[in-house]
Coordinates of N, CA, C and O in Angstrom, one line a residue:
X160 N 0.9 -1.2 0.0 CA 0.0 0.0 0.0 C 0.9 1.2 0.0 O 1.8 1.3 0.8
X161 N 0.6 2.1 -0.9 CA 1.4 3.3 -1.0 C 0.6 4.5 -1.5 O -0.3 4.4 -2.3
X162 N 0.9 5.7 -1.0 CA 0.3 6.9 -1.4 C 1.4 7.8 -1.9 O 2.5 7.9 -1.3
X163 N 1.2 8.4 -3.1 CA 2.2 9.2 -3.7 C 1.7 10.5 -4.1 O 0.6 10.6 -4.9
X164 N 2.4 11.6 -3.7 CA 2.0 12.9 -4.2 C 3.0 13.4 -5.3 O 4.2 13.0 -5.2
X165 N 2.4 14.1 -6.2 CA 3.3 14.6 -7.3 C 2.7 15.9 -7.9 O 1.6 16.3 -7.5
X166 N 3.4 16.5 -8.8 CA 2.9 17.7 -9.5 C 3.6 19.0 -9.0 O 3.2 20.0 -9.5
X167 N 4.4 18.9 -8.0 CA 5.0 20.2 -7.6 C 6.0 20.7 -8.6 O 6.3 20.1 -9.6
X168 N 6.5 21.9 -8.3 CA 7.5 22.6 -9.2 C 7.6 24.0 -8.8 O 7.2 24.5 -7.8
X169 N 8.3 24.7 -9.7 CA 8.6 26.1 -9.6 C 7.6 26.9 -10.5 O 7.4 26.6 -11.7
X170 N 6.9 27.9 -9.9 CA 5.9 28.6 -10.6 C 6.0 30.1 -10.2 O 6.4 30.4 -9.0
X171 N 5.7 31.0 -11.1 CA 5.7 32.4 -10.8 C 4.5 32.8 -10.0 O 3.4 32.2 -10.1
X172 N 4.6 33.9 -9.2 CA 3.4 34.4 -8.5 C 2.2 34.6 -9.4 O 2.4 35.1 -10.5
X173 N 1.1 34.2 -9.0 CA -0.1 34.3 -9.9 C -0.3 33.1 -10.7 O -1.4 33.0 -11.4
X174 N 0.6 32.2 -10.8 CA 0.5 31.0 -11.6 C -0.3 29.9 -10.9 O -0.8 30.1 -9.8
X175 N -0.3 28.8 -11.6 CA -1.1 27.6 -11.2 C -0.3 26.3 -11.2 O 0.6 26.2 -12.0
X176 N -0.7 25.4 -10.4 CA -0.1 24.1 -10.4 C -1.3 23.1 -10.0 O -2.2 23.5 -9.2
X177 N -1.2 21.9 -10.4 CA -2.1 20.9 -10.0 C -1.3 19.7 -9.4 O -0.5 19.1 -10.1
X178 N -1.6 19.5 -8.1 CA -1.0 18.4 -7.4 C -1.9 17.1 -7.5 O -3.1 17.3 -7.6
X179 N -1.3 16.0 -7.5 CA -2.0 14.7 -7.6 C -1.6 13.8 -6.4 O -0.4 13.8 -6.1
X180 N -2.5 13.1 -5.9 CA -2.3 12.1 -4.8 C -2.8 10.8 -5.4 O -4.1 10.7 -5.6
X181 N -2.0 9.8 -5.6 CA -2.4 8.6 -6.2 C -2.1 7.4 -5.2 O -1.1 7.4 -4.6
X182 N -3.0 6.5 -5.2 CA -2.9 5.4 -4.3 C -2.5 4.1 -5.1 O -3.0 3.9 -6.2
X183 N -1.7 3.3 -4.5 CA -1.3 2.0 -5.0 C -1.7 0.9 -4.0 O -1.5 1.0 -2.8
X184 N -2.4 -0.1 -4.5 CA -3.0 -1.2 -3.7 C -3.9 -0.6 -2.6 O -4.0 -1.2 -1.5
X185 N -4.6 0.5 -2.9 CA -5.6 1.1 -2.1 C -6.6 1.8 -2.9 O -6.1 2.4 -3.9
X186 N -7.8 1.9 -2.6 CA -8.8 2.6 -3.3 C -9.1 3.9 -2.6 O -9.7 3.9 -1.5
X187 N -8.7 5.0 -3.2 CA -8.8 6.3 -2.5 C -10.2 6.7 -2.2 O -10.4 7.5 -1.2
X188 N -11.2 6.3 -2.9 CA -12.5 6.8 -2.7 C -13.1 6.3 -1.4 O -14.2 6.7 -0.9
X189 N -12.4 5.3 -0.7 CA -12.9 4.8 0.6 C -12.2 5.5 1.7 O -12.4 5.2 2.9
X190 N -11.3 6.5 1.4 CA -10.6 7.3 2.4 C -10.9 8.8 2.3 O -11.2 9.3 1.2
X191 N -10.9 9.4 3.4 CA -10.8 10.9 3.4 C -9.4 11.2 3.0 O -8.4 10.6 3.5
X192 N -9.3 12.2 2.1 CA -7.9 12.6 1.7 C -7.7 14.0 2.1 O -8.5 14.9 1.9
X193 N -6.6 14.3 2.7 CA -6.2 15.6 3.2 C -4.9 16.0 2.5 O -4.0 15.2 2.2
X194 N -4.8 17.3 2.3 CA -3.5 17.9 1.9 C -3.0 18.8 3.0 O -3.7 19.6 3.6
X195 N -1.7 18.6 3.3 CA -1.0 19.4 4.3 C 0.2 20.0 3.5 O 0.6 19.6 2.5
X196 N 0.7 21.0 4.2 CA 1.9 21.6 3.7 C 2.8 22.1 4.8 O 2.3 22.3 5.9
X197 N 4.1 22.1 4.6 CA 5.0 22.5 5.6 C 6.1 23.4 4.9 O 6.8 22.9 4.1
X198 N 6.1 24.6 5.4 CA 7.1 25.6 4.9 C 8.3 25.5 5.9 O 8.2 25.1 7.0
X199 N 9.5 25.9 5.4 CA 10.7 25.9 6.2 C 10.5 26.6 7.5 O 10.1 27.8 7.5
X200 N 10.8 26.0 8.6 CA 10.7 26.6 9.9 C 9.3 26.7 10.5 O 9.1 27.4 11.5
X201 N 8.4 26.2 9.8 CA 7.0 26.3 10.2 C 6.4 24.9 10.5 O 6.9 23.9 10.0
X202 N 5.3 24.9 11.2 CA 4.6 23.6 11.5 C 3.8 23.2 10.3 O 3.4 24.0 9.4
X203 N 3.6 21.8 10.2 CA 2.8 21.3 9.1 C 1.3 21.9 9.3 O 0.8 21.9 10.4
X204 N 0.8 22.3 8.2 CA -0.5 23.0 8.2 C -1.5 22.2 7.3 O -1.2 21.9 6.1
X205 N -2.7 21.8 7.8 CA -3.7 21.2 7.0 C -4.4 22.3 6.2 O -4.8 23.3 6.7
X206 N -4.5 22.1 4.8 CA -5.1 23.1 4.0 C -6.3 22.7 3.3 O -7.1 23.5 2.9
X207 N -6.5 21.4 3.1 CA -7.7 21.0 2.4 C -8.0 19.5 2.6 O -7.1 18.7 2.9
X208 N -9.3 19.2 2.5 CA -9.7 17.8 2.8 C -11.0 17.5 2.0 O -11.8 18.4 1.7
X209 N -11.1 16.2 1.5 CA -12.3 15.8 0.9 C -12.8 14.5 1.6 O -11.9 13.6 1.8
X210 N -14.0 14.4 2.0 CA -14.5 13.3 2.7 C -14.7 12.1 1.8 O -14.7 12.2 0.6
X211 N -14.8 10.9 2.5 CA -14.8 9.7 1.7 C -16.2 9.3 1.2 O -16.3 8.7 0.1
X212 N -17.3 9.7 1.8 CA -18.6 9.2 1.4 C -19.4 10.2 0.6 O -20.0 10.0 -0.4
X213 N -19.4 11.5 1.1 CA -20.2 12.5 0.5 C -19.3 13.5 -0.4 O -19.9 14.4 -1.0
X214 N -18.0 13.3 -0.3 CA -17.1 14.3 -1.0 C -17.3 15.7 -0.6 O -17.1 16.6 -1.3
X215 N -17.6 15.9 0.7 CA -17.6 17.2 1.2 C -16.2 17.7 1.3 O -15.2 16.9 1.5
X216 N -16.0 19.0 1.1 CA -14.7 19.6 1.0 C -14.5 20.6 2.1 O -15.4 21.2 2.6
X217 N -13.2 20.8 2.4 CA -12.8 21.8 3.5 C -11.6 22.5 3.0 O -10.7 21.9 2.3
X218 N -11.5 23.8 3.3 CA -10.3 24.6 2.9 C -9.9 25.5 4.1 O -10.8 26.1 4.7
X219 N -8.6 25.5 4.3 CA -8.1 26.5 5.2 C -8.3 27.9 4.7 O -8.4 28.1 3.5
X220 N -8.5 28.9 5.6 CA -8.7 30.3 5.1 C -7.6 30.8 4.2 O -7.8 31.6 3.3
X221 N -6.4 30.3 4.5 CA -5.2 30.7 3.7 C -5.3 30.3 2.2 O -4.6 30.9 1.4
X222 N -6.1 29.3 1.9 CA -6.2 28.9 0.5 C -7.6 28.9 -0.1 O -7.8 28.7 -1.3
X223 N -8.6 29.3 0.7 CA -10.0 29.3 0.3 C -10.2 30.2 -0.9 O -9.7 31.4 -0.9
X224 N -10.8 29.8 -1.9 CA -11.1 30.6 -3.1 C -10.0 30.5 -4.1 O -10.2 30.9 -5.3
X225 N -8.9 29.9 -3.8 CA -7.7 29.7 -4.7 C -7.5 28.3 -5.0 O -7.0 28.0 -6.1
X226 N -7.7 27.4 -4.1 CA -7.4 26.0 -4.2 C -8.7 25.2 -4.3 O -9.7 25.5 -3.7
X227 N -8.7 24.1 -5.1 CA -9.8 23.2 -5.3 C -9.4 21.8 -5.2 O -8.5 21.3 -5.9
X228 N -10.0 21.0 -4.3 CA -9.7 19.6 -4.2 C -10.8 18.8 -4.9 O -12.0 19.2 -4.8
X229 N -10.4 17.7 -5.5 CA -11.4 16.9 -6.3 C -10.9 15.5 -6.4 O -9.7 15.2 -6.4
X230 N -11.8 14.6 -6.7 CA -11.5 13.2 -6.9 C -11.6 12.8 -8.4 O -12.5 13.3 -9.1
X231 N -10.7 12.0 -8.8 CA -10.9 11.3 -10.1 C -10.8 9.8 -9.8 O -9.7 9.2 -9.8
X232 N -12.0 9.3 -9.5 CA -12.0 7.9 -9.1 C -11.5 6.9 -10.2 O -11.0 5.8 -9.9
X233 N -11.8 7.2 -11.4 CA -11.3 6.4 -12.5 C -9.8 6.2 -12.5 O -9.3 5.1 -12.9
X234 N -9.1 7.2 -12.0 CA -7.6 7.2 -12.0 C -7.1 6.9 -10.6 O -5.9 7.0 -10.3
X235 N -8.1 6.7 -9.6 CA -7.7 6.5 -8.2 C -6.8 7.6 -7.7 O -5.7 7.4 -7.1
X236 N -7.2 8.8 -8.0 CA -6.4 10.0 -7.7 C -7.2 11.1 -7.1 O -8.4 11.3 -7.5
X237 N -6.6 11.9 -6.3 CA -7.2 13.1 -5.8 C -6.3 14.3 -6.2 O -5.1 14.2 -6.0
X238 N -6.9 15.3 -6.8 CA -6.1 16.5 -7.2 C -6.3 17.7 -6.3 O -7.4 17.8 -5.7
X239 N -5.3 18.5 -6.3 CA -5.4 19.8 -5.6 C -5.0 20.8 -6.7 O -3.8 20.9 -7.0
X240 N -6.0 21.5 -7.2 CA -5.8 22.6 -8.2 C -5.4 23.8 -7.4 O -6.2 24.3 -6.6
X241 N -4.3 24.4 -7.7 CA -3.8 25.6 -7.0 C -3.7 26.7 -7.9 O -2.9 26.7 -8.9
X242 N -4.5 27.8 -7.8 CA -4.5 28.9 -8.6 C -4.0 30.2 -7.8 O -4.1 30.2 -6.6
X243 N -3.7 31.2 -8.6 CA -3.3 32.5 -7.9 C -2.3 32.3 -6.8 O -2.4 32.8 -5.7
X244 N -1.3 31.5 -7.2 CA -0.3 31.1 -6.2 C 0.5 32.4 -5.7 O 0.8 33.3 -6.5
X245 N 0.9 32.3 -4.4 CA 1.7 33.4 -3.8 C 3.0 32.8 -3.3 O 3.1 31.6 -3.0
X246 N 4.0 33.7 -3.1 CA 5.2 33.2 -2.5 C 5.0 32.5 -1.1 O 5.7 31.6 -0.8
X247 N 4.0 32.9 -0.4 CA 3.6 32.3 0.9 C 3.1 30.9 0.8 O 3.0 30.2 1.8
X248 N 2.8 30.5 -0.5 CA 2.4 29.1 -0.7 C 3.6 28.1 -0.8 O 3.4 26.9 -0.9
X249 N 4.8 28.7 -0.8 CA 6.0 27.8 -1.0 C 6.1 26.9 0.2 O 6.1 27.3 1.4
X250 N 6.2 25.6 -0.1 CA 6.2 24.6 1.0 C 6.3 23.2 0.3 O 6.2 23.1 -0.9
X251 N 6.6 22.2 1.2 CA 6.5 20.9 0.8 C 5.0 20.4 1.0 O 4.5 20.6 2.1
X252 N 4.4 19.9 0.0 CA 3.0 19.5 0.1 C 2.9 18.0 0.2 O 3.5 17.2 -0.5
X253 N 2.0 17.5 1.2 CA 1.8 16.1 1.5 C 0.4 15.8 1.4 O -0.5 16.5 1.7
X254 N 0.1 14.6 0.9 CA -1.3 14.1 1.0 C -1.3 13.0 2.1 O -0.3 12.3 2.4
X255 N -2.5 12.8 2.6 CA -2.7 12.0 3.8 C -4.1 11.3 3.6 O -5.1 12.0 3.3
X256 N -4.1 10.0 3.7 CA -5.4 9.3 3.6 C -5.7 8.6 4.9 O -4.9 8.0 5.5
X257 N -7.0 8.7 5.3 CA -7.4 7.9 6.5 C -8.8 7.5 6.4 O -9.7 8.1 5.8
X258 N -9.1 6.4 7.1 CA -10.5 5.9 7.3 C -10.5 5.1 8.6 O -9.5 4.7 9.1
X259 N -11.8 4.9 9.0 CA -12.0 4.1 10.2 C -12.6 2.8 9.7 O -13.5 2.7 8.9
X260 N -11.9 1.7 10.2 CA -12.4 0.4 9.7 C -12.9 -0.4 11.0 O -12.3 -0.3 12.1
X261 N -13.8 -1.3 10.7 CA -14.4 -2.1 11.8 C -13.8 -3.5 11.7 O -13.9 -4.2 10.6
X262 N -13.0 -3.9 12.7 CA -12.4 -5.2 12.7 C -13.0 -6.0 13.8 O -13.7 -5.5 14.7
X263 N -12.5 -7.3 13.9 CA -13.0 -8.1 15.0 C -12.6 -7.6 16.4 O -13.2 -7.9 17.4
X264 N -11.5 -6.8 16.4 CA -11.0 -6.2 17.7 C -11.5 -4.8 17.9 O -11.1 -4.1 18.8
X265 N -12.5 -4.3 17.1 CA -13.0 -3.0 17.3 C -12.7 -2.1 16.1 O -12.2 -2.4 15.1
X266 N -13.0 -0.8 16.3 CA -12.8 0.2 15.3 C -11.3 0.7 15.3 O -10.7 0.8 16.4
X267 N -10.7 0.8 14.2 CA -9.3 1.2 14.1 C -9.2 2.2 13.0 O -9.9 2.2 11.9
X268 N -8.2 3.2 13.2 CA -7.9 4.1 12.1 C -6.8 3.5 11.2 O -5.8 3.0 11.7
X269 N -7.1 3.6 9.9 CA -6.1 3.2 9.0 C -5.7 4.4 8.2 O -6.5 5.1 7.6
X270 N -4.4 4.7 8.3 CA -4.0 6.0 7.6 C -2.6 5.8 7.0 O -1.8 5.0 7.4
X271 N -2.4 6.7 6.0 CA -1.1 6.7 5.2 C -0.7 8.1 4.8 O -1.6 8.9 4.5
X272 N 0.6 8.3 4.8 CA 1.1 9.6 4.3 C 1.8 9.3 3.0 O 2.5 8.3 2.8
X273 N 1.7 10.3 2.1 CA 2.5 10.2 0.9 C 3.8 11.0 1.1 O 3.9 11.8 2.1
X274 N 4.7 10.8 0.3 CA 5.9 11.6 0.4 C 5.6 13.0 -0.1 O 4.7 13.2 -0.8
X275 N 6.4 14.0 0.3 CA 6.1 15.3 -0.1 C 6.5 15.7 -1.5 O 7.3 15.0 -2.1
X276 N 5.9 16.7 -2.0 CA 6.2 17.3 -3.3 C 6.5 18.8 -3.1 O 5.6 19.5 -2.5
X277 N 7.6 19.3 -3.6 CA 8.0 20.7 -3.4 C 7.2 21.6 -4.3 O 7.2 21.4 -5.5
X278 N 6.6 22.7 -3.7 CA 6.1 23.7 -4.5 C 6.8 25.0 -4.1 O 6.9 25.4 -3.0
X279 N 7.3 25.7 -5.1 CA 8.1 26.9 -4.9 C 7.4 28.0 -5.8 O 7.3 27.8 -7.0
X280 N 7.0 29.1 -5.2 CA 6.4 30.2 -5.9 C 7.4 31.4 -5.8 O 7.6 31.9 -4.7
X281 N 7.9 31.7 -6.9 CA 9.0 32.8 -6.9 C 9.1 33.3 -8.3 O 8.9 32.6 -9.3
X282 N 9.4 34.6 -8.4 CA 9.7 35.3 -9.6 C 11.2 35.2 -10.0 O 11.6 35.7 -11.0

């Protein structure tokens, strides 16, 4: 089981990037998928989430109106479309998948982190 984030790069202020979070040996539509980011010297920040059953979405105030999270179930991928990028968006971006599963021993959280992808916004 593996979660992989991709799509980062260098972009000028005002530009756009689309990040992808892809699952291997796991079906992403059964997980809530979160995007976090961590800038140098700062704590990891949760910026967006899409729920597993209703596809409800959440955005941090810092990205609301500029970023859009969506699922492509045919490709087992969750995208984060990032528009109007600012230098303050520079960070390593991570995707995180989690769900609660019912086992013989009770309810358990099953979660996975993808490796980070670097986003740099600079002129």
